[in-house]
CSV table of C-alpha atoms in Angstrom, one decimal:
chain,number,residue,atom,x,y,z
A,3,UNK,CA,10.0,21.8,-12.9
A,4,UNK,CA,8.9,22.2,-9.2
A,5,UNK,CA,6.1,19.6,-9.7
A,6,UNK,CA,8.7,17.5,-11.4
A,7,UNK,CA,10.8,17.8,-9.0
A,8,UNK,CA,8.1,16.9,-6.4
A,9,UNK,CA,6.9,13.9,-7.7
A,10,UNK,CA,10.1,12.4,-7.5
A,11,UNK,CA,11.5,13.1,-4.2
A,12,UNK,CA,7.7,12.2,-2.4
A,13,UNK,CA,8.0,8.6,-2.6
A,14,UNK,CA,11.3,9.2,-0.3
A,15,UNK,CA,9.6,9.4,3.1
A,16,UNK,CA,6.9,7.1,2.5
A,17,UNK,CA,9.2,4.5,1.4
A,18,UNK,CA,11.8,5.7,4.5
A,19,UNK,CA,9.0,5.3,7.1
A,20,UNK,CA,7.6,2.0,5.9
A,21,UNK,CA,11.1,0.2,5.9
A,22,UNK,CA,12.3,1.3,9.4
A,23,UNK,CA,8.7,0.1,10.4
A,24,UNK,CA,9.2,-3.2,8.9
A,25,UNK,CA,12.9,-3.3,10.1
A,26,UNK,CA,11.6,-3.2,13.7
A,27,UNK,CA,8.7,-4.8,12.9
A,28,UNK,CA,10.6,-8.1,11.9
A,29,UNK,CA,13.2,-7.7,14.5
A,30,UNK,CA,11.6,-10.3,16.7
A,31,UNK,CA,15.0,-12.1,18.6
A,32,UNK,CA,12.6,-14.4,20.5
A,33,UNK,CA,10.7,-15.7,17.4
A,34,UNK,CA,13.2,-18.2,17.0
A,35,UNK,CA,13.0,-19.5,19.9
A,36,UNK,CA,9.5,-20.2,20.7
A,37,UNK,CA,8.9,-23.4,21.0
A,38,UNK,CA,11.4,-23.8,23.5
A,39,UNK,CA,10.1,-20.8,25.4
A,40,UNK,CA,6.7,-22.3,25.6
A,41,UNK,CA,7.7,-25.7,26.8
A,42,UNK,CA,10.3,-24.7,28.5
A,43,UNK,CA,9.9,-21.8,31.0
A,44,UNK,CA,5.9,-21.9,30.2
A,45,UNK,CA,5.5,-25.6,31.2
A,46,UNK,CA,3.2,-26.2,28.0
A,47,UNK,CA,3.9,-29.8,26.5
A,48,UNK,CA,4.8,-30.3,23.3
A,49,UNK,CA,1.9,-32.0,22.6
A,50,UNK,CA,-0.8,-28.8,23.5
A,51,UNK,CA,1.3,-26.6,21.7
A,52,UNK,CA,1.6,-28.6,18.3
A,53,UNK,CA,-2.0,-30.2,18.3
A,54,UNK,CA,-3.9,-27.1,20.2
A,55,UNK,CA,-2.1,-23.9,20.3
A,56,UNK,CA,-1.0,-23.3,16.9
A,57,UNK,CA,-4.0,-24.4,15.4
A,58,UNK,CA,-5.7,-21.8,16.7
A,59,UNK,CA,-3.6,-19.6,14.5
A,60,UNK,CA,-4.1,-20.8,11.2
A,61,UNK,CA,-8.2,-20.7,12.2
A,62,UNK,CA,-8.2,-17.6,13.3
A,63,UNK,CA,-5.7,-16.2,10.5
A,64,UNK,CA,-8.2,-17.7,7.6
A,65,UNK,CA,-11.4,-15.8,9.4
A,66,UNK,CA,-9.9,-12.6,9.5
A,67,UNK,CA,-7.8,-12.0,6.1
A,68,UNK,CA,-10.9,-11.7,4.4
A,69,UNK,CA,-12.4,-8.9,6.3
A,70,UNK,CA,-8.7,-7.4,7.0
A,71,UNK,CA,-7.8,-7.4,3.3
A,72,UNK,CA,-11.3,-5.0,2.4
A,73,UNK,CA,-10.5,-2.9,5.8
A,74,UNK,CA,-7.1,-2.6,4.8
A,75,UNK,CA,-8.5,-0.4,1.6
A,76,UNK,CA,-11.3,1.2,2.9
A,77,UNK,CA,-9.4,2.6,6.3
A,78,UNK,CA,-6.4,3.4,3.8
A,79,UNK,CA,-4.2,1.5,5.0
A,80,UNK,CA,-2.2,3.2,8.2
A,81,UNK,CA,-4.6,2.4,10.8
A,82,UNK,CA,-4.1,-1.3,10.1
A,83,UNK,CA,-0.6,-0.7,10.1
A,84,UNK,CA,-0.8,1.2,13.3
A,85,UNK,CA,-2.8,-1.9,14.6
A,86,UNK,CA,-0.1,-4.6,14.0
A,87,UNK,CA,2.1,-2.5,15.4
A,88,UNK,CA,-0.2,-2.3,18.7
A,89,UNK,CA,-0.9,-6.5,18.3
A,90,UNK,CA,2.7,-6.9,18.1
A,91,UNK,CA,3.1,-5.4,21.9
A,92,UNK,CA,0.4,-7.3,22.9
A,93,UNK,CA,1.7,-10.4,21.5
A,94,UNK,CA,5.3,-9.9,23.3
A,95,UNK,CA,3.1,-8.8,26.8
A,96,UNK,CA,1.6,-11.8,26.7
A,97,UNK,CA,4.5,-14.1,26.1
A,98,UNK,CA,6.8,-12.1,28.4
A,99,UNK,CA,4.0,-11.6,31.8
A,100,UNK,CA,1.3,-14.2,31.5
A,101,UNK,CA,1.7,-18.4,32.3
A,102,UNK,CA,-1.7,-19.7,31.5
A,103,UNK,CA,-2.7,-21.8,28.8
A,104,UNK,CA,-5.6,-19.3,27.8
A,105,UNK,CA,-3.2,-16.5,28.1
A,106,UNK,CA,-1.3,-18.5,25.1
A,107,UNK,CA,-4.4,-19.5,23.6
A,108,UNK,CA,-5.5,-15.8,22.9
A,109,UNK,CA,-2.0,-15.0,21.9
A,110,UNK,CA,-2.4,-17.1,19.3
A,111,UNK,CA,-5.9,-15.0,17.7
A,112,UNK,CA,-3.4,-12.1,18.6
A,113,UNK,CA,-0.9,-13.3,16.4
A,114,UNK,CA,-3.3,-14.3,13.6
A,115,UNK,CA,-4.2,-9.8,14.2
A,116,UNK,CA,-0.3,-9.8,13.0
A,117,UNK,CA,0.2,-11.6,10.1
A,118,UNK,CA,-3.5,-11.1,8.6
A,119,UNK,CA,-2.6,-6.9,8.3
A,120,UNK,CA,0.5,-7.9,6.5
A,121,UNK,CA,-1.4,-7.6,3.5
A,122,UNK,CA,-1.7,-3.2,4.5
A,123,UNK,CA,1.9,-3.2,5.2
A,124,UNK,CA,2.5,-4.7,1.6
A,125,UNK,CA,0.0,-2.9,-0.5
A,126,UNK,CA,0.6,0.4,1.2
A,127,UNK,CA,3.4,1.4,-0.9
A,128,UNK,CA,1.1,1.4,-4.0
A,129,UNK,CA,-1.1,4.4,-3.1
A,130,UNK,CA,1.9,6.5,-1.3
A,131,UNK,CA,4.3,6.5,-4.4
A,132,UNK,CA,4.1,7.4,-7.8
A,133,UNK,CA,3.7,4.1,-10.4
A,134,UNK,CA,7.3,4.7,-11.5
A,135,UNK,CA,8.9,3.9,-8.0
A,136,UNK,CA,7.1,1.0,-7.2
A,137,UNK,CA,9.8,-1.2,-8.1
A,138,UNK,CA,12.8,0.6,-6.4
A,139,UNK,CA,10.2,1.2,-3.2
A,140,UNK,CA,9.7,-2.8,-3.2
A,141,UNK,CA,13.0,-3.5,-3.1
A,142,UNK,CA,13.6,-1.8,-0.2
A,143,UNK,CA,11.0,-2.9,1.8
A,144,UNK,CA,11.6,-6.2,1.2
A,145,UNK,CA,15.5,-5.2,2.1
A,146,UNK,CA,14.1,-3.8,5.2
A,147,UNK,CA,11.9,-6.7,6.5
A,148,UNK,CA,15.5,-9.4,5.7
A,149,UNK,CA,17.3,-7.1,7.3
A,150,UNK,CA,15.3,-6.6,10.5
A,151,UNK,CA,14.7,-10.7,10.6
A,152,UNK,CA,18.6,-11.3,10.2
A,153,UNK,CA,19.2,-8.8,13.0
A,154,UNK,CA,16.8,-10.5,15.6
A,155,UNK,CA,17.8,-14.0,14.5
A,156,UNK,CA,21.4,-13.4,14.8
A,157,UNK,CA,21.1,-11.3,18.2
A,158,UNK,CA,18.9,-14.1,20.0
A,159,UNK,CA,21.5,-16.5,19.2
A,160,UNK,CA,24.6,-14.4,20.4
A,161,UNK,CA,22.7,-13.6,23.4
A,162,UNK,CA,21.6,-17.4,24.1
A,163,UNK,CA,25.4,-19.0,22.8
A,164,UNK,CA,27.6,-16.1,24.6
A,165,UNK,CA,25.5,-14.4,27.3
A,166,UNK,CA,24.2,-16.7,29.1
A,167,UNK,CA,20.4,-14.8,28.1
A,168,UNK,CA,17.1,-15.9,29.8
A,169,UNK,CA,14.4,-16.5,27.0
A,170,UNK,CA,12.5,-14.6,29.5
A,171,UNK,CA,14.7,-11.6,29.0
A,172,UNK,CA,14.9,-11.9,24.9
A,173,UNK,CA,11.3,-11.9,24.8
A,174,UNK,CA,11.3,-8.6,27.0
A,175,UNK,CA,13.9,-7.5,24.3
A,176,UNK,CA,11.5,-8.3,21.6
A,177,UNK,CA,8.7,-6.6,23.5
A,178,UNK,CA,11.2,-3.2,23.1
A,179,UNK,CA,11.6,-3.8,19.4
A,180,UNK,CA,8.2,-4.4,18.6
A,181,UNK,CA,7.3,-1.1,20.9
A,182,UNK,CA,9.6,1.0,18.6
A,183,UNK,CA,7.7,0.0,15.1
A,184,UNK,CA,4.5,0.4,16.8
A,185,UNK,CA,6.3,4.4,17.6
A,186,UNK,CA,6.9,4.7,13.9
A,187,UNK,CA,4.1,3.3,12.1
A,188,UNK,CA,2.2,6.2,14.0
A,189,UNK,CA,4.4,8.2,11.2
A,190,UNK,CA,3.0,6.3,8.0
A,191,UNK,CA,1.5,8.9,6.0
A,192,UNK,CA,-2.2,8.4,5.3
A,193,UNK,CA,-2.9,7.6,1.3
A,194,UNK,CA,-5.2,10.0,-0.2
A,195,UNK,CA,-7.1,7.4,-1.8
A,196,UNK,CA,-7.2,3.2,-2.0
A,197,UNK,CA,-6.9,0.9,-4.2
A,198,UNK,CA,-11.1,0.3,-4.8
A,199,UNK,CA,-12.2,2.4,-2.1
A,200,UNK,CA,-11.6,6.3,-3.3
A,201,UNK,CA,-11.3,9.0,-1.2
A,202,UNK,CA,-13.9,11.6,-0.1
A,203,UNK,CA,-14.6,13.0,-3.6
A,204,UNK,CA,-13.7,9.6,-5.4
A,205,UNK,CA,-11.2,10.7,-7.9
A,206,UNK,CA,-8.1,10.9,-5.9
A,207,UNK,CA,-5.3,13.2,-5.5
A,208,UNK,CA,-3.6,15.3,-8.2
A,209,UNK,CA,-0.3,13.9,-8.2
A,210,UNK,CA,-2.2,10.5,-9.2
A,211,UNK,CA,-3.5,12.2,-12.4
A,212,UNK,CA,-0.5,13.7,-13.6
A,213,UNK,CA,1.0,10.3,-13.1
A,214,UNK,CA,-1.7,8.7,-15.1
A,215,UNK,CA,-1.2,11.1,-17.7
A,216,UNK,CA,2.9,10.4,-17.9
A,217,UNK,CA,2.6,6.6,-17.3
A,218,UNK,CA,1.9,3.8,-19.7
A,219,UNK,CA,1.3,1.7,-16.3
A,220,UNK,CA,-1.8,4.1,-16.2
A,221,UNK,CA,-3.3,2.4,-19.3
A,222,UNK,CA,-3.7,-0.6,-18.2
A,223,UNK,CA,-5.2,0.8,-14.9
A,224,UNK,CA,-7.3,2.9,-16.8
A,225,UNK,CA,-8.8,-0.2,-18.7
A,226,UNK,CA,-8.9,-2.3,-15.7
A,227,UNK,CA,-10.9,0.0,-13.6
A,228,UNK,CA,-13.2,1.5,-15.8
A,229,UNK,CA,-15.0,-2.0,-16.9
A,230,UNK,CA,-16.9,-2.0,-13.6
A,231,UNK,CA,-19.1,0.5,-11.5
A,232,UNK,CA,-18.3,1.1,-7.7
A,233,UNK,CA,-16.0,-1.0,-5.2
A,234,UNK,CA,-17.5,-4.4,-6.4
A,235,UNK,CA,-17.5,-3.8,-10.4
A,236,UNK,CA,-13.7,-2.7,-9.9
A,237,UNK,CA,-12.8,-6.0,-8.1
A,238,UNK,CA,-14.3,-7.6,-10.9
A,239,UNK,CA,-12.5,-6.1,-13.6
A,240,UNK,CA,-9.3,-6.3,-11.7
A,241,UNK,CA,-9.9,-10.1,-11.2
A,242,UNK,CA,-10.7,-10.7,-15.0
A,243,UNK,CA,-7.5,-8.9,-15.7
A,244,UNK,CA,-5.4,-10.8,-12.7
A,245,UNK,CA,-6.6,-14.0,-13.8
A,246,UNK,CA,-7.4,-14.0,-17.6
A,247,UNK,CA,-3.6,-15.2,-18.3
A,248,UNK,CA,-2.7,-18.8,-18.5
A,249,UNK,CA,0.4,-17.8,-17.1
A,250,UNK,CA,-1.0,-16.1,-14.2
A,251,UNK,CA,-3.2,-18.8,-13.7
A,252,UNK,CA,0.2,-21.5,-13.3
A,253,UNK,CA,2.4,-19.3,-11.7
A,254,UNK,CA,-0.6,-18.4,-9.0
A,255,UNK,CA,-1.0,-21.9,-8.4
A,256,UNK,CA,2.3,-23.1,-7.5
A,257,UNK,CA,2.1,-20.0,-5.2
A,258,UNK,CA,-0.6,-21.2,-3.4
A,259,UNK,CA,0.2,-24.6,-3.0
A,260,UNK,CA,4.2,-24.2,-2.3
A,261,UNK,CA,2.8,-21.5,0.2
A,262,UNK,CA,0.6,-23.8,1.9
A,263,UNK,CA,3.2,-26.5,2.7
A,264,UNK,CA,5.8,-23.7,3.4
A,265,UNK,CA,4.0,-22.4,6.2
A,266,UNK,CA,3.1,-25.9,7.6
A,267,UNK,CA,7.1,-26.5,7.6
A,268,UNK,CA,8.1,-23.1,8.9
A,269,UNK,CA,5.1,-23.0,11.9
A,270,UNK,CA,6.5,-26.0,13.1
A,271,UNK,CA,10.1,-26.9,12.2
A,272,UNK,CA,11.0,-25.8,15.7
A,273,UNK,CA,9.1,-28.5,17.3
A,274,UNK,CA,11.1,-31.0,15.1
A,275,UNK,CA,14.2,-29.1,16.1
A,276,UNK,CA,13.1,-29.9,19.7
A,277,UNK,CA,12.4,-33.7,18.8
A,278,UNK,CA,15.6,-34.1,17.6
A,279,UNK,CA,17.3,-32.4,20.1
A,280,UNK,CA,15.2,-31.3,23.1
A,281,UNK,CA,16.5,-27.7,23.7
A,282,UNK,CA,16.9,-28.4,27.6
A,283,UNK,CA,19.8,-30.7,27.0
A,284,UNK,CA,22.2,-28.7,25.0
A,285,UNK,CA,22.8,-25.0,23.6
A,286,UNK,CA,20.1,-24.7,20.9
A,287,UNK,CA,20.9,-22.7,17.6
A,288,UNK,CA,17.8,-21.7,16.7
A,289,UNK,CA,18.3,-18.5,16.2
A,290,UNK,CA,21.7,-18.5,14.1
A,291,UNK,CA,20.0,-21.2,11.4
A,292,UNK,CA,16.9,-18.7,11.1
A,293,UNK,CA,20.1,-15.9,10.0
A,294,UNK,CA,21.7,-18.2,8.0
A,295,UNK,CA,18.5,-19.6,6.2
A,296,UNK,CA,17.6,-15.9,5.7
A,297,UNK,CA,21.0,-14.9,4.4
A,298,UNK,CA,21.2,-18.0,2.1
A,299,UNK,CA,17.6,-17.6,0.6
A,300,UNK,CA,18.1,-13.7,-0.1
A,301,UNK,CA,21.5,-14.5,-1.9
A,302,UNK,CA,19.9,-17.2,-3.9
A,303,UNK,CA,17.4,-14.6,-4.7
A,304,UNK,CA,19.3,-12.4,-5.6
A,305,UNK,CA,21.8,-14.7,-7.5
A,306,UNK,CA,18.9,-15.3,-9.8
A,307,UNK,CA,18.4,-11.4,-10.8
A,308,UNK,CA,20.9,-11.8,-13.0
A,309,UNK,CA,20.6,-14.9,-14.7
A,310,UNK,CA,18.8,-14.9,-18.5
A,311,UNK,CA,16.4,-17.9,-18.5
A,312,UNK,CA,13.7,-18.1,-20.5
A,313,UNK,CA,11.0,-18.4,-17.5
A,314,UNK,CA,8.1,-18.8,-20.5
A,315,UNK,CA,9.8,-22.2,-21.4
A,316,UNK,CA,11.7,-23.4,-18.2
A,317,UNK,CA,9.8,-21.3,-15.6
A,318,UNK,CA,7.1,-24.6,-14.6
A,319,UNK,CA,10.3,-26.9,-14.9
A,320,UNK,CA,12.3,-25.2,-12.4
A,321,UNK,CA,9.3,-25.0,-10.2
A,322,UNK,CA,9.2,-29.0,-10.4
A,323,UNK,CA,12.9,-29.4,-10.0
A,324,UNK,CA,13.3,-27.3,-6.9
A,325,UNK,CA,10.3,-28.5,-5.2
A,326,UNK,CA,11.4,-31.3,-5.4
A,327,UNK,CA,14.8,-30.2,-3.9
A,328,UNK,CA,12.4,-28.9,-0.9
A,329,UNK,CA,10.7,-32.0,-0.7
A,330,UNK,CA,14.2,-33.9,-0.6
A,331,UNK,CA,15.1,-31.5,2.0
A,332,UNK,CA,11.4,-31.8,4.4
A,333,UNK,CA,12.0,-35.9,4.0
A,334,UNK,CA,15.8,-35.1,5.3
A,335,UNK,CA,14.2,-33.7,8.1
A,336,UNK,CA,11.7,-36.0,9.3
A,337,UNK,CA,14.2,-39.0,8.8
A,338,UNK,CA,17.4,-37.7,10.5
A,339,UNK,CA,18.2,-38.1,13.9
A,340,UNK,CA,21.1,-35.6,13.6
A,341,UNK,CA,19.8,-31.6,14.8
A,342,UNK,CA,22.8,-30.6,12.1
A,343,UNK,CA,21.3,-32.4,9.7
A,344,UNK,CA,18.2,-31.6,10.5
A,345,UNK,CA,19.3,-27.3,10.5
A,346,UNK,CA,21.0,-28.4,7.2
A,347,UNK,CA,17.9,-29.8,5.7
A,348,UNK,CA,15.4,-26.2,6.7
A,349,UNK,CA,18.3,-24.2,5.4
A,350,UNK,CA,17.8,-26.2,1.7
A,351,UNK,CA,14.1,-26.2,2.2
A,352,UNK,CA,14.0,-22.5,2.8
A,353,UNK,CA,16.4,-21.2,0.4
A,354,UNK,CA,14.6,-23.2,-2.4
A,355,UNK,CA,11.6,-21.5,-1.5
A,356,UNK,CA,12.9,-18.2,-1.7
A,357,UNK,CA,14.7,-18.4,-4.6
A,358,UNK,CA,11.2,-19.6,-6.4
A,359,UNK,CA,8.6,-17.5,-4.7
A,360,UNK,CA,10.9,-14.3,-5.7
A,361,UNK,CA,10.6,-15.4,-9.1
A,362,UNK,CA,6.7,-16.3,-9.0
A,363,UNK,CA,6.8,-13.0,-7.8
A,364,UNK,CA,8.5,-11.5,-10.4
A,365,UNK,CA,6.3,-13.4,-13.3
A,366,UNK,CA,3.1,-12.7,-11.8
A,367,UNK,CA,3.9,-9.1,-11.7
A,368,UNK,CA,5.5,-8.2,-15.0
A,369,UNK,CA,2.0,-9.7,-16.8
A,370,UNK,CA,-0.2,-7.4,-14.2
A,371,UNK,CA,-0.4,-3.8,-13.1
A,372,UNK,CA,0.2,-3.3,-9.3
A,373,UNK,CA,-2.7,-2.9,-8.5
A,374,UNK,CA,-4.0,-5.9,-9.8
A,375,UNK,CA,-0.9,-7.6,-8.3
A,376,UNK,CA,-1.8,-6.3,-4.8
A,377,UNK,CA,-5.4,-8.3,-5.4
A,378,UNK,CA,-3.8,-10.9,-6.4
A,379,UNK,CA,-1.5,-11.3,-3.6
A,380,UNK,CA,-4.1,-11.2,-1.6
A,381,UNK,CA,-6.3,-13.8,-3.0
A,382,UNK,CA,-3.0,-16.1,-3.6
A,383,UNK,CA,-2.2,-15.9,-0.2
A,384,UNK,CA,-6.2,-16.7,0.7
A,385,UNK,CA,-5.9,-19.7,-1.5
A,386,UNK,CA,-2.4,-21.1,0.6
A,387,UNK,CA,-4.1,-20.3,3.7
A,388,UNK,CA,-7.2,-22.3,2.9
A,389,UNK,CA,-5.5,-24.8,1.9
A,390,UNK,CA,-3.1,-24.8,4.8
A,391,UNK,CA,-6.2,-24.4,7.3
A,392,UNK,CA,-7.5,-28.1,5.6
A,393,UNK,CA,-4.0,-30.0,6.0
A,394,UNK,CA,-3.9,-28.4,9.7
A,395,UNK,CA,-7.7,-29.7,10.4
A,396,UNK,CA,-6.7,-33.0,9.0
A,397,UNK,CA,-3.0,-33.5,10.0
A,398,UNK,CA,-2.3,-31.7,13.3
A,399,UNK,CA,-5.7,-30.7,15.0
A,400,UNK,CA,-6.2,-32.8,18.0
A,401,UNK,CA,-10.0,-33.5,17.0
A,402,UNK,CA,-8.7,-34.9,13.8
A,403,UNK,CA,-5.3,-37.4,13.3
A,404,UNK,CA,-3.8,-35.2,15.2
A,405,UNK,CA,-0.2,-36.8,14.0
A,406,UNK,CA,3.0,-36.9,15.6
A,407,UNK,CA,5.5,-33.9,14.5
A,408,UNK,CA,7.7,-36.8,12.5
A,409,UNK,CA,4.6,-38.0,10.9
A,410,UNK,CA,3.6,-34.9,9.8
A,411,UNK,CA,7.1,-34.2,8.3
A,412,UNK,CA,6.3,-37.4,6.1
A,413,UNK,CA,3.3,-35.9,5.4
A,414,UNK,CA,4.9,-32.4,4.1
A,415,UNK,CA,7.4,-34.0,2.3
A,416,UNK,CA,4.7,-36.0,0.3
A,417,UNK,CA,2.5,-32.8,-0.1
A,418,UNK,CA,5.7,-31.6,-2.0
A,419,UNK,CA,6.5,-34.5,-3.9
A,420,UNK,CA,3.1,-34.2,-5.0
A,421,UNK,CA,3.7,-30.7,-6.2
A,422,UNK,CA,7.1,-31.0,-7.7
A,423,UNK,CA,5.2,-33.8,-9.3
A,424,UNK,CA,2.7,-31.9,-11.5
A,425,UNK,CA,4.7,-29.1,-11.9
A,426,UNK,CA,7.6,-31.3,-13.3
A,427,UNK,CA,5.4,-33.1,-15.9
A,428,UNK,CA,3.3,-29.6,-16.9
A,429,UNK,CA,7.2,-28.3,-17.3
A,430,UNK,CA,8.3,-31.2,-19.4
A,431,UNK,CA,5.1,-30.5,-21.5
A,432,UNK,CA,6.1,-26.7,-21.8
A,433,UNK,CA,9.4,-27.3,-22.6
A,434,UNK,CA,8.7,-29.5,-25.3
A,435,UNK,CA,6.0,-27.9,-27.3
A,436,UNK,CA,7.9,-25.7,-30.1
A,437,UNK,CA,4.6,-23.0,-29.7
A,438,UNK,CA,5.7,-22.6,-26.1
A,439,UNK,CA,9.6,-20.8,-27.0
A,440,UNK,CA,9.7,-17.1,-27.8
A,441,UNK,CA,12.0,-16.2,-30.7
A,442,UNK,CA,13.5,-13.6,-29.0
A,443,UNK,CA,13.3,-13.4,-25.1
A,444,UNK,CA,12.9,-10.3,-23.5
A,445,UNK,CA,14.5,-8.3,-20.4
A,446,UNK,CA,11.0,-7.2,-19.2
A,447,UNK,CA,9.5,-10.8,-19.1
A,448,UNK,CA,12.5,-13.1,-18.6
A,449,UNK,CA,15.1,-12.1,-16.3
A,450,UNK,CA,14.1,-11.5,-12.6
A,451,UNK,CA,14.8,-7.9,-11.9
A,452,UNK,CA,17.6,-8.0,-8.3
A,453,UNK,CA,15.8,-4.4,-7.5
A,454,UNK,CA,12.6,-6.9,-6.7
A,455,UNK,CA,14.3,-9.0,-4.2
């Protein structure tokens, strides 16, 4: 009974720690407000900092997930933590005390240091609680991170709209938020094993094999695992499993490639904000459309938790239809000379998004263990950035086209089109075949679980 009774209450302070990190650790007010910072009070033109500056990140953001993603497992995950806690100081020291454009340059690397150990923050849950609170544990964290993003959004524009605030002064804000998760994450508790990577005796802790022993989860892992000897033979067997479904396979895609043009859209949606209406003429509202868009994308998410479909038959169709919504909405954009219009257009762009990625999420999953998910993630999100790192080569680099920000908004808006495209016809196919409908859909495979969002 103790042990029982252990094993369920010691995925409380992981899972407590690891959402107050990522509550402060998304709590960013001046994130919405970039662009404007740095050609504003930073004298940058909007020129360097589309066709130079953020470049830079999506370079150096390719380079290092690679090496991040097998550090993240062999270091066990907290010390990366610990060290995008530290690059997020750095990142706010440098926006908030430094002018130069090579100050800005390496805050950009910095920042690619930030979102490349993402992937520890996300696969650290899986090796601190027990298989049979992964779910519930995800949930939260992914509560935490909206939470902490809505809070920064909607403060930034409060203290912009009603106070009068400096940016210089919300980015010194920011710096104090950031400075808090950095405090926590020195609480993350230290996994006793990875995911590939075991610990000092290579067979783990104990709790891990009375789990596997209670667990049907631990079946699949068992199989998985075992088909392979050492780090490398492990990755292969995990892959084979990650990727021998068809299903996997689609759903995978459209995650990389929706990914790829989301990023494109959300990196620099601000600088079409400013075309549209430069933010030195008039308040700006930045920050309250980032709230919203996050509000409206977590309902829609959540909205779709308890709705039946059967994703094996309609899943690819509704990945057409809605991209296609988000290309509508990326063309509404680039074509408007209205900033409402243009804030109305993100909002659709970005609640479409959400509402499918959660359920990519949520199909890729429930045909994988976790921790073939957690690989999978990673490689997924490898594939977008790849393909994110060729479009910014081509589109925006300055070596390259290096295209105006409304002509690259044409040019996301077709990438889309081209997307929905595919996915529409592939879902018209699906839909159509008679092999393709299950006789009787189930709960497990079919309905998007709300506890995921």
């Amino acid at each position: 009974m103790n042990l029982r009774k252990l094993r369920s209450s010691s995925w409380i302070y992981p899972t407590a720690i690891l959402c107050l990190y990522g509550f402060f650790a998304n709590c960013r007010p001046a994130e919405p407000f970039l662009t404007p910072y740095l050609v504003g009070p930073k004298n940058i033109s909007e020129e360097v900092v589309t066709n130079y500056l953020f470049p830079i990140w999506t370079y150096s953001y390719l380079a290092l997930l690679c090496p991040v993603f097998l550090l993240t497992d062999f270091l066990r995950y907290k010390p990366l933590i610990v060290l995008q806690g530290a690059a997020l100081v750095t990142n706010y020291c440098l926006l908030s005390f430094t002018d130069s454009l090579a100050a800005m340059t390496a805050l950009q690397v910095n920042y690619a240091v930030v979102t490349s150990t993402e992937v520890a923050y996300f696969s650290s849950i899986y090796s601190l609680v027990p298989p049979e609170h992964y779910q519930r544990a995800t949930g939260y964290l992914r509560a935490a991170m909206l939470t902490g993003y809505t809070f920064g959004a909607t403060l930034s524009q409060l203290l912009v709209s009603l106070a009068g605030t400096s940016l210089f002064h919300i980015n010194v804000i920011t710096l104090g938020m950031v400075s808090i998760s950095l405090l926590v994450s020195m609480f993350v508790p230290m996994p006793q094993r990875g995911m590939f990577f075991k610990g000092a005796n290579g067979k783990g802790d104990g709790r891990e094999k009375e789990v596997e022993k209670q667990t049907s989860r631990s079946k699949v892992e068992k199989r998985g695992w075992c088909q392979g000897n050492g780090v490398v033979g492990q990755m292969w067997a995990a892959l084979k499993e990650a990727y021998g479904s068809g299903r996997v396979v689609c759903w995978s895609l459209w995650w990389a490639l929706a990914t790829a043009g989301y990023t494109q859209v959300f990196n620099y949606v601000q600088l079409m904000w400013d075309h549209v209406e430069p933010s030195s003429s008039a308040a700006i509202y930045n920050g309250g459309v980032e709230a919203v868009c996050t509000l409206v994308g977590a309902a829609a998410a959540f909205g779709v938790g308890h709705v039946r479909v059967a994703w094996g038959v309609w899943g690819e169709l509704c990945l057409g239809v809605f991209s296609a919504v988000g290309a509508g909405a990326v063309f509404l954009m680039a074509f408007t000379s209205s900033i409402w219009v243009c804030y109305a257009g993100y909002v659709l762009f970005k609640a479409s998004y959400m509402l499918l990625i959660t359920i990519t999420t949520f199909q890729i999953a429930a045909n994988l263990s976790m921790e073939c998910f957690a690989l999978t993630f990673g490689i997924n999100t490898f594939i977008a950035l790849a393909l994110q790192t060729v479009i910014t080569a081509i589109v925006v680099d300055e070596s390259a086209l290096g295209l105006d920000i409304v002509t690259q908004f044409i040019v996301y808006g077709s990438y889309y089109t081209a997307v929905s495209t595919v996915f529409f016809i592939k879902g018209l196919y699906t839909a159509c075949s008679p092999h393709s409908r299950p006789s009787h859909p189930t709960p497990h495979t079919d309905v998007v679980s709300s506890q995921r969002l």
